[in-house]
Amino acid sequence: MDVLVIGGPSAAGKTTLAKAIARALPGLSFVEGDELHPEANVLKMERGDVLSDADRAPWLVAVAARALQQLPAVVSCSALKRTYRDVLRHECGLAGASVKFVMLIADECALRDRCARREGHFVKSSAFVQDQLRVLELPETAQERDCIVVDVSITPLEDALACALRHAGWKATGVGPRVLPGD
């Protein structure tokens, strides 16, 4: 397994889980998808505007390209729709790399609260969270066998970490899995 994508709506904990996985597996690269958004996308999200499929298309290609430069990699990337996950599958597949997904979900109230409280992130609008939940297409396991869904409303981080590692077929060898709040 070459690339593990941690997906889900804004404030679900994608970066926290992806960093925990990277810490647990020395030699595994961490790719922060949000850092690869073009400035126009960032400005839209700062205003609380939803990105269109056209806005996301080049960003998804850039996310896959960065992951492929740093194999093996764990990537935080919303991957909200099946078509977005298909872009990542396609781009990785062209390079002969395998990809799996862990989609994080949580109830809307928890996501809104997390979004409002976080610091240093360009998305702070709870309306943005609502729009992302409207767009979200959870994988149907029969059709997307490379995906699992973890409800972080009821799953502690350490358990989500164990699920993700198991799904990827990876065994923790690092100092983790302990993760500090706010990480």
XYZ file of C-alpha atoms in Angstrom:
183
model
C 0.000 0.000 0.000
C 1.521 3.283 -1.132
C -0.922 6.097 -0.306
C -3.474 6.338 2.493
C -5.896 9.248 2.172
C -7.627 10.497 5.313
C -10.783 12.183 4.034
C -13.948 13.766 5.342
C -15.504 17.168 5.954
C -13.749 20.167 7.406
C -12.885 19.840 11.127
C -13.345 16.050 11.179
C -9.737 15.544 12.306
C -8.100 14.528 9.023
C -4.804 16.260 9.751
C -4.713 15.050 13.365
C -5.200 11.425 12.333
C -2.822 11.655 9.357
C -0.070 13.141 11.547
C -0.630 10.418 14.152
C -0.219 7.760 11.454
C 2.958 9.420 10.169
C 4.381 9.519 13.709
C 3.540 5.873 14.260
C 5.331 4.825 11.072
C 8.842 6.248 10.642
C 9.627 6.671 6.960
C 6.022 7.450 6.060
C 5.557 10.926 4.578
C 2.730 13.239 5.614
C 1.077 15.366 2.932
C -1.275 18.173 4.018
C -3.744 18.603 1.192
C -4.892 22.025 2.368
C -1.399 23.407 1.737
C -1.758 22.570 -1.947
C -4.908 24.599 -2.641
C -4.363 27.437 -5.104
C -4.801 30.914 -3.617
C -8.178 31.358 -5.351
C -9.523 28.279 -3.539
C -8.214 29.500 -0.182
C -9.875 32.900 -0.674
C -13.183 31.236 -1.507
C -13.014 29.028 1.568
C -12.051 31.973 3.808
C -15.258 33.669 2.654
C -17.199 30.495 3.428
C -17.864 29.742 -0.241
C -18.056 26.135 -1.358
C -15.533 24.960 -3.908
C -16.924 23.699 -7.192
C -15.826 20.494 -8.861
C -13.848 22.672 -11.299
C -12.088 24.359 -8.350
C -11.155 21.016 -6.862
C -9.984 19.187 -10.011
C -6.469 20.691 -10.325
C -6.061 20.596 -6.540
C -6.781 16.849 -6.433
C -4.212 16.238 -9.167
C -1.682 18.303 -7.175
C -2.434 16.307 -4.008
C -1.856 13.010 -5.825
C 1.333 14.338 -7.446
C 2.760 15.428 -4.087
C 1.905 12.070 -2.502
C 3.574 10.258 -5.392
C 6.745 12.316 -4.854
C 6.900 11.163 -1.234
C 5.908 7.468 -1.237
C 4.806 5.894 0.982
C 2.513 8.686 2.150
C -0.463 9.476 4.324
C -2.500 12.368 2.975
C -5.108 14.626 4.551
C -7.556 15.530 1.792
C -11.328 15.942 2.033
C -12.089 13.595 -0.912
C -15.769 14.288 -0.252
C -17.211 12.773 -3.434
C -16.600 9.483 -5.137
C -15.491 11.372 -8.250
C -12.817 13.142 -6.159
C -11.610 9.807 -4.796
C -11.646 8.488 -8.367
C -9.277 11.301 -9.440
C -6.861 10.310 -6.670
C -7.184 6.624 -7.614
C -6.558 7.408 -11.266
C -3.548 9.672 -10.697
C -1.928 7.231 -8.274
C -2.756 4.297 -10.532
C -1.027 5.931 -13.507
C 2.166 5.854 -11.458
C 1.581 2.261 -10.360
C 0.803 3.303 -6.771
C -1.981 1.806 -4.695
C -4.311 4.017 -2.659
C -6.824 3.450 0.137
C -9.157 5.825 1.950
C -10.281 6.344 5.536
C -13.297 8.653 5.524
C -13.940 10.431 8.800
C -17.444 11.481 9.749
C -18.920 13.235 12.770
C -22.220 14.838 13.650
C -22.767 18.339 12.304
C -22.842 20.025 15.741
C -19.436 18.592 16.641
C -17.958 19.656 13.301
C -19.349 23.184 13.613
C -17.943 23.487 17.130
C -14.510 22.177 16.089
C -14.461 24.507 13.099
C -15.284 27.562 15.201
C -12.628 26.726 17.825
C -9.665 25.894 15.637
C -6.880 28.344 15.129
C -4.603 28.913 12.167
C -6.942 27.442 9.556
C -8.600 29.355 6.739
C -11.972 27.597 7.181
C -13.827 28.910 10.201
C -17.383 29.155 8.858
C -19.901 26.678 10.220
C -21.893 27.261 7.019
C -18.912 25.821 5.126
C -19.192 22.649 7.238
C -22.894 22.416 6.428
C -22.149 22.730 2.714
C -19.436 20.079 2.903
C -21.848 17.681 4.609
C -24.363 18.353 1.834
C -21.720 17.464 -0.791
C -20.303 14.464 1.111
C -20.787 11.090 -0.574
C -19.928 8.317 1.827
C -18.416 5.311 0.085
C -20.595 2.308 -0.552
C -18.400 -0.571 0.514
C -19.522 -2.845 -2.309
C -18.370 -0.304 -4.890
C -15.461 1.297 -3.054
C -13.747 -1.591 -1.324
C -10.649 0.549 -0.758
C -12.586 2.797 1.672
C -13.608 2.551 5.298
C -15.676 5.023 7.308
C -14.813 5.984 10.884
C -17.252 8.011 12.987
C -14.973 10.219 15.061
C -17.960 11.373 17.141
C -17.870 8.005 18.897
C -14.395 6.660 18.070
C -11.414 7.800 20.175
C -8.371 8.910 18.188
C -6.308 5.884 19.248
C -9.034 3.558 17.914
C -9.325 5.540 14.666
C -5.547 5.234 14.324
C -5.711 1.468 14.807
C -8.538 1.170 12.233
C -6.604 3.227 9.681
C -3.404 1.228 10.154
C -5.293 -2.044 9.862
C -7.067 -0.854 6.700
C -3.748 0.148 5.135
C -2.101 -3.103 6.183
C 0.526 -1.154 8.109
C 1.902 -1.946 11.573
C 2.936 0.862 13.896
C 6.664 0.876 14.627
C 7.092 4.438 15.876
C 6.774 6.016 19.255
C 3.000 6.705 18.761
C 0.079 6.159 18.808
C -0.328 8.676 21.643
C -1.494 11.998 20.232
C -1.838 15.220 22.157
C -5.114 17.169 21.911
C -5.005 19.962 19.383
C -2.308 18.257 17.374
